[in-house]
mmCIF file with all atom_site columns, C-alpha atoms in Angstrom:
data_model
loop_
_atom_site.group_PDB
_atom_site.id
_atom_site.type_symbol
_atom_site.label_atom_id
_atom_site.label_alt_id
_atom_site.label_comp_id
_atom_site.label_asym_id
_atom_site.label_entity_id
_atom_site.label_seq_id
_atom_site.pdbx_PDB_ins_code
_atom_site.Cartn_x
_atom_site.Cartn_y
_atom_site.Cartn_z
_atom_site.occupancy
_atom_site.B_iso_or_equiv
_atom_site.pdbx_formal_charge
_atom_site.auth_seq_id
_atom_site.auth_comp_id
_atom_site.auth_asym_id
_atom_site.auth_atom_id
_atom_site.pdbx_PDB_model_num
ATOM 1   C CA . MET A 1 1   ? -75.930  60.081 76.275  1.00 72.00 ? 1   MET A CA 1
ATOM 2   C CA . ASN A 1 2   ? -77.127  56.645 75.252  1.00 80.00 ? 2   ASN A CA 1
ATOM 3   C CA . TRP A 1 3   ? -74.742  54.899 77.732  1.00 80.00 ? 3   TRP A CA 1
ATOM 4   C CA . LEU A 1 4   ? -76.334  56.893 80.610  1.00 78.00 ? 4   LEU A CA 1
ATOM 5   C CA . LYS A 1 5   ? -79.893  55.948 79.508  1.00 77.00 ? 5   LYS A CA 1
ATOM 6   C CA . GLU A 1 6   ? -78.706  52.316 79.353  1.00 82.00 ? 6   GLU A CA 1
ATOM 7   C CA . LYS A 1 7   ? -77.059  52.417 82.707  1.00 82.00 ? 7   LYS A CA 1
ATOM 8   C CA . LEU A 1 8   ? -80.137  53.983 84.394  1.00 80.00 ? 8   LEU A CA 1
ATOM 9   C CA . ARG A 1 9   ? -82.445  51.369 82.656  1.00 82.00 ? 9   ARG A CA 1
ATOM 10  C CA . HIS A 1 10  ? -80.266  48.624 84.115  1.00 84.00 ? 10  HIS A CA 1
ATOM 11  C CA . LYS A 1 11  ? -80.253  50.240 87.697  1.00 84.00 ? 11  LYS A CA 1
ATOM 12  C CA . PHE A 1 12  ? -83.991  50.646 87.653  1.00 88.00 ? 12  PHE A CA 1
ATOM 13  C CA . GLY A 1 13  ? -84.405  47.112 86.434  1.00 90.00 ? 13  GLY A CA 1
ATOM 14  C CA . TYR A 1 14  ? -82.263  45.822 89.164  1.00 91.00 ? 14  TYR A CA 1
ATOM 15  C CA . ALA A 1 15  ? -84.341  47.699 91.751  1.00 92.00 ? 15  ALA A CA 1
ATOM 16  C CA . LEU A 1 16  ? -87.624  46.560 90.353  1.00 92.00 ? 16  LEU A CA 1
ATOM 17  C CA . SER A 1 17  ? -86.376  43.091 90.310  1.00 93.00 ? 17  SER A CA 1
ATOM 18  C CA . GLY A 1 18  ? -85.475  43.469 93.976  1.00 93.00 ? 18  GLY A CA 1
ATOM 19  C CA . VAL A 1 19  ? -88.969  44.922 94.922  1.00 94.00 ? 19  VAL A CA 1
ATOM 20  C CA . LEU A 1 20  ? -90.761  42.092 93.049  1.00 95.00 ? 20  LEU A CA 1
ATOM 21  C CA . SER A 1 21  ? -88.599  39.385 94.692  1.00 95.00 ? 21  SER A CA 1
ATOM 22  C CA . GLY A 1 22  ? -89.215  40.892 98.028  1.00 95.00 ? 22  GLY A CA 1
ATOM 23  C CA . LEU A 1 23  ? -93.009  40.941 97.471  1.00 95.00 ? 23  LEU A CA 1
ATOM 24  C CA . ARG A 1 24  ? -92.976  37.336 96.116  1.00 96.00 ? 24  ARG A CA 1
ATOM 25  C CA . ASN A 1 25  ? -90.545  35.791 98.569  1.00 96.00 ? 25  ASN A CA 1
ATOM 26  C CA . ASP A 1 26  ? -90.846  37.606 101.896 1.00 96.00 ? 26  ASP A CA 1
ATOM 27  C CA . SER A 1 27  ? -94.119  37.495 103.798 1.00 96.00 ? 27  SER A CA 1
ATOM 28  C CA . SER A 1 28  ? -93.061  40.309 106.105 1.00 96.00 ? 28  SER A CA 1
ATOM 29  C CA . ILE A 1 29  ? -92.549  42.684 103.053 1.00 97.00 ? 29  ILE A CA 1
ATOM 30  C CA . ALA A 1 30  ? -95.806  41.587 101.595 1.00 96.00 ? 30  ALA A CA 1
ATOM 31  C CA . LEU A 1 31  ? -97.635  42.211 104.934 1.00 97.00 ? 31  LEU A CA 1
ATOM 32  C CA . GLN A 1 32  ? -96.175  45.625 105.310 1.00 97.00 ? 32  GLN A CA 1
ATOM 33  C CA . CYS A 1 33  ? -97.170  46.502 101.737 1.00 97.00 ? 33  CYS A CA 1
ATOM 34  C CA . VAL A 1 34  ? -100.726 45.327 102.415 1.00 97.00 ? 34  VAL A CA 1
ATOM 35  C CA . LEU A 1 35  ? -100.910 47.421 105.585 1.00 97.00 ? 35  LEU A CA 1
ATOM 36  C CA . GLY A 1 36  ? -99.550  50.367 103.812 1.00 98.00 ? 36  GLY A CA 1
ATOM 37  C CA . LEU A 1 37  ? -101.994 50.061 101.022 1.00 98.00 ? 37  LEU A CA 1
ATOM 38  C CA . ILE A 1 38  ? -104.852 49.812 103.554 1.00 98.00 ? 38  ILE A CA 1
ATOM 39  C CA . THR A 1 39  ? -103.557 52.933 105.234 1.00 98.00 ? 39  THR A CA 1
ATOM 40  C CA . ILE A 1 40  ? -103.461 54.823 101.913 1.00 98.00 ? 40  ILE A CA 1
ATOM 41  C CA . ILE A 1 41  ? -106.908 53.622 100.977 1.00 98.00 ? 41  ILE A CA 1
ATOM 42  C CA . VAL A 1 42  ? -108.369 54.845 104.269 1.00 97.00 ? 42  VAL A CA 1
ATOM 43  C CA . CYS A 1 43  ? -106.661 58.096 103.935 1.00 98.00 ? 43  CYS A CA 1
ATOM 44  C CA . LEU A 1 44  ? -108.362 58.579 100.555 1.00 98.00 ? 44  LEU A CA 1
ATOM 45  C CA . PHE A 1 45  ? -111.608 59.057 102.401 1.00 96.00 ? 45  PHE A CA 1
ATOM 46  C CA . LEU A 1 46  ? -110.212 61.500 105.024 1.00 96.00 ? 46  LEU A CA 1
ATOM 47  C CA . PRO A 1 47  ? -109.764 65.233 104.672 1.00 96.00 ? 47  PRO A CA 1
ATOM 48  C CA . LEU A 1 48  ? -106.014 65.266 104.882 1.00 97.00 ? 48  LEU A CA 1
ATOM 49  C CA . SER A 1 49  ? -103.820 68.347 104.186 1.00 98.00 ? 49  SER A CA 1
ATOM 50  C CA . ALA A 1 50  ? -100.880 68.115 101.814 1.00 98.00 ? 50  ALA A CA 1
ATOM 51  C CA . LEU A 1 51  ? -98.523  67.964 104.811 1.00 98.00 ? 51  LEU A CA 1
ATOM 52  C CA . GLU A 1 52  ? -100.470 65.113 106.395 1.00 98.00 ? 52  GLU A CA 1
ATOM 53  C CA . TRP A 1 53  ? -100.419 63.256 103.138 1.00 98.00 ? 53  TRP A CA 1
ATOM 54  C CA . CYS A 1 54  ? -96.619  63.702 102.937 1.00 98.00 ? 54  CYS A CA 1
ATOM 55  C CA . VAL A 1 55  ? -96.123  62.428 106.520 1.00 99.00 ? 55  VAL A CA 1
ATOM 56  C CA . ILE A 1 56  ? -98.341  59.345 105.956 1.00 98.00 ? 56  ILE A CA 1
ATOM 57  C CA . LEU A 1 57  ? -96.716  58.451 102.672 1.00 98.00 ? 57  LEU A CA 1
ATOM 58  C CA . ILE A 1 58  ? -93.215  58.961 104.145 1.00 99.00 ? 58  ILE A CA 1
ATOM 59  C CA . MET A 1 59  ? -94.106  56.649 107.149 1.00 99.00 ? 59  MET A CA 1
ATOM 60  C CA . VAL A 1 60  ? -95.778  54.027 104.955 1.00 99.00 ? 60  VAL A CA 1
ATOM 61  C CA . PHE A 1 61  ? -92.772  53.950 102.563 1.00 98.00 ? 61  PHE A CA 1
ATOM 62  C CA . LEU A 1 62  ? -90.144  54.195 105.277 1.00 98.00 ? 62  LEU A CA 1
ATOM 63  C CA . VAL A 1 63  ? -91.633  51.080 107.096 1.00 98.00 ? 63  VAL A CA 1
ATOM 64  C CA . ILE A 1 64  ? -91.600  49.115 103.812 1.00 98.00 ? 64  ILE A CA 1
ATOM 65  C CA . ALA A 1 65  ? -88.134  50.127 103.006 1.00 98.00 ? 65  ALA A CA 1
ATOM 66  C CA . MET A 1 66  ? -86.907  49.249 106.310 1.00 98.00 ? 66  MET A CA 1
ATOM 67  C CA . GLU A 1 67  ? -88.471  45.842 106.043 1.00 98.00 ? 67  GLU A CA 1
ATOM 68  C CA . PHE A 1 68  ? -86.576  45.404 102.707 1.00 98.00 ? 68  PHE A CA 1
ATOM 69  C CA . VAL A 1 69  ? -83.277  46.320 104.526 1.00 98.00 ? 69  VAL A CA 1
ATOM 70  C CA . ASN A 1 70  ? -84.136  43.900 107.349 1.00 98.00 ? 70  ASN A CA 1
ATOM 71  C CA . SER A 1 71  ? -84.792  41.142 104.922 1.00 97.00 ? 71  SER A CA 1
ATOM 72  C CA . ALA A 1 72  ? -81.522  41.909 102.991 1.00 97.00 ? 72  ALA A CA 1
ATOM 73  C CA . ILE A 1 73  ? -79.573  41.876 106.272 1.00 97.00 ? 73  ILE A CA 1
ATOM 74  C CA . GLU A 1 74  ? -81.175  38.462 107.324 1.00 96.00 ? 74  GLU A CA 1
ATOM 75  C CA . LYS A 1 75  ? -80.466  36.955 103.967 1.00 95.00 ? 75  LYS A CA 1
ATOM 76  C CA . THR A 1 76  ? -76.847  38.047 103.952 1.00 96.00 ? 76  THR A CA 1
ATOM 77  C CA . VAL A 1 77  ? -76.343  36.609 107.374 1.00 96.00 ? 77  VAL A CA 1
ATOM 78  C CA . ASP A 1 78  ? -77.962  33.347 106.352 1.00 93.00 ? 78  ASP A CA 1
ATOM 79  C CA . TYR A 1 79  ? -75.786  33.315 103.187 1.00 93.00 ? 79  TYR A CA 1
ATOM 80  C CA . ILE A 1 80  ? -72.525  33.884 105.055 1.00 93.00 ? 80  ILE A CA 1
ATOM 81  C CA . SER A 1 81  ? -73.036  31.039 107.440 1.00 86.00 ? 81  SER A CA 1
ATOM 82  C CA . THR A 1 82  ? -75.728  28.290 107.906 1.00 84.00 ? 82  THR A CA 1
ATOM 83  C CA . GLN A 1 83  ? -74.488  27.742 111.532 1.00 87.00 ? 83  GLN A CA 1
ATOM 84  C CA . ARG A 1 84  ? -76.172  29.425 114.427 1.00 88.00 ? 84  ARG A CA 1
ATOM 85  C CA . HIS A 1 85  ? -73.990  31.980 116.120 1.00 90.00 ? 85  HIS A CA 1
ATOM 86  C CA . PRO A 1 86  ? -74.721  34.593 118.876 1.00 92.00 ? 86  PRO A CA 1
ATOM 87  C CA . ALA A 1 87  ? -73.270  37.393 116.602 1.00 92.00 ? 87  ALA A CA 1
ATOM 88  C CA . ALA A 1 88  ? -75.623  36.336 113.714 1.00 92.00 ? 88  ALA A CA 1
ATOM 89  C CA . LYS A 1 89  ? -78.622  36.365 116.047 1.00 94.00 ? 89  LYS A CA 1
ATOM 90  C CA . GLN A 1 90  ? -77.563  39.801 117.304 1.00 96.00 ? 90  GLN A CA 1
ATOM 91  C CA . ILE A 1 91  ? -77.218  41.225 113.810 1.00 96.00 ? 91  ILE A CA 1
ATOM 92  C CA . LYS A 1 92  ? -80.693  39.896 112.830 1.00 96.00 ? 92  LYS A CA 1
ATOM 93  C CA . ASP A 1 93  ? -82.283  41.122 116.115 1.00 97.00 ? 93  ASP A CA 1
ATOM 94  C CA . LEU A 1 94  ? -80.854  44.544 115.621 1.00 98.00 ? 94  LEU A CA 1
ATOM 95  C CA . ALA A 1 95  ? -82.290  44.826 112.099 1.00 98.00 ? 95  ALA A CA 1
ATOM 96  C CA . ALA A 1 96  ? -85.551  43.576 113.223 1.00 98.00 ? 96  ALA A CA 1
ATOM 97  C CA . GLY A 1 97  ? -85.545  46.087 116.202 1.00 98.00 ? 97  GLY A CA 1
ATOM 98  C CA . ALA A 1 98  ? -85.046  48.871 113.541 1.00 98.00 ? 98  ALA A CA 1
ATOM 99  C CA . VAL A 1 99  ? -88.155  47.710 111.788 1.00 98.00 ? 99  VAL A CA 1
ATOM 100 C CA . LEU A 1 100 ? -90.072  47.533 115.070 1.00 98.00 ? 100 LEU A CA 1
ATOM 101 C CA . LEU A 1 101 ? -88.893  51.175 116.176 1.00 98.00 ? 101 LEU A CA 1
ATOM 102 C CA . ILE A 1 102 ? -89.961  52.750 112.766 1.00 98.00 ? 102 ILE A CA 1
ATOM 103 C CA . SER A 1 103 ? -93.254  50.729 112.850 1.00 98.00 ? 103 SER A CA 1
ATOM 104 C CA . ILE A 1 104 ? -94.079  52.122 116.336 1.00 98.00 ? 104 ILE A CA 1
ATOM 105 C CA . CYS A 1 105 ? -93.273  55.593 115.052 1.00 98.00 ? 105 CYS A CA 1
ATOM 106 C CA . ALA A 1 106 ? -95.446  55.057 112.052 1.00 98.00 ? 106 ALA A CA 1
ATOM 107 C CA . LEU A 1 107 ? -98.187  53.731 114.351 1.00 98.00 ? 107 LEU A CA 1
ATOM 108 C CA . CYS A 1 108 ? -97.934  56.841 116.507 1.00 98.00 ? 108 CYS A CA 1
ATOM 109 C CA . VAL A 1 109 ? -98.074  59.116 113.480 1.00 98.00 ? 109 VAL A CA 1
ATOM 110 C CA . GLY A 1 110 ? -101.097 57.242 112.235 1.00 97.00 ? 110 GLY A CA 1
ATOM 111 C CA . ILE A 1 111 ? -102.948 57.430 115.467 1.00 97.00 ? 111 ILE A CA 1
ATOM 112 C CA . ILE A 1 112 ? -102.359 61.232 115.619 1.00 97.00 ? 112 ILE A CA 1
ATOM 113 C CA . ILE A 1 113 ? -103.187 62.019 111.985 1.00 98.00 ? 113 ILE A CA 1
ATOM 114 C CA . ILE A 1 114 ? -105.734 59.247 111.064 1.00 97.00 ? 114 ILE A CA 1
ATOM 115 C CA . GLY A 1 115 ? -107.117 58.897 114.504 1.00 95.00 ? 115 GLY A CA 1
ATOM 116 C CA . GLY A 1 116 ? -107.642 62.569 114.916 1.00 93.00 ? 116 GLY A CA 1
ATOM 117 C CA . LYS A 1 117 ? -109.513 62.819 111.607 1.00 95.00 ? 117 LYS A CA 1
ATOM 118 C CA . LEU A 1 118 ? -111.690 59.832 112.460 1.00 94.00 ? 118 LEU A CA 1
ATOM 119 C CA . TYR A 1 119 ? -112.436 61.198 115.902 1.00 93.00 ? 119 TYR A CA 1
ATOM 120 C CA . TRP A 1 120 ? -113.404 64.522 114.361 1.00 91.00 ? 120 TRP A CA 1
ATOM 121 C CA . ILE A 1 121 ? -115.698 62.734 111.836 1.00 90.00 ? 121 ILE A CA 1
ATOM 122 C CA . ILE A 1 122 ? -117.354 60.439 114.313 1.00 91.00 ? 122 ILE A CA 1
ATOM 123 C CA . PHE A 1 123 ? -117.723 62.796 117.319 1.00 92.00 ? 123 PHE A CA 1
ATOM 124 C CA . GLY A 1 124 ? -117.785 66.144 115.471 1.00 85.00 ? 124 GLY A CA 1
ATOM 125 C CA . LYS A 1 125 ? -114.700 67.726 117.117 1.00 64.00 ? 125 LYS A CA 1
#
């Protein structure tokens, strides 16, 4: 059983190291984390249901996770070759496109949930 604890400790350590590295070294990841934190702070002052909280948290963390994946793909492509190549550009563009799509989805969800609550608070229904 000790080997399992040790293995899990190492895996979580590697994951935490990756998160901290991303926050320190990637401005896009840091920006998404700040925007996510702002979103969560705003939501603390809104009358959200448990389901709305779940959806907001899923979207916030999905955008951040997608940014981590995008950054990992970009760094992998850069590591494989320092030369510019159309395939490398397409790979990076596809990964960035995935972040864009999930960010648009998160924005729409935010407008529906947060915007709806703010509208109700400001205009009374």
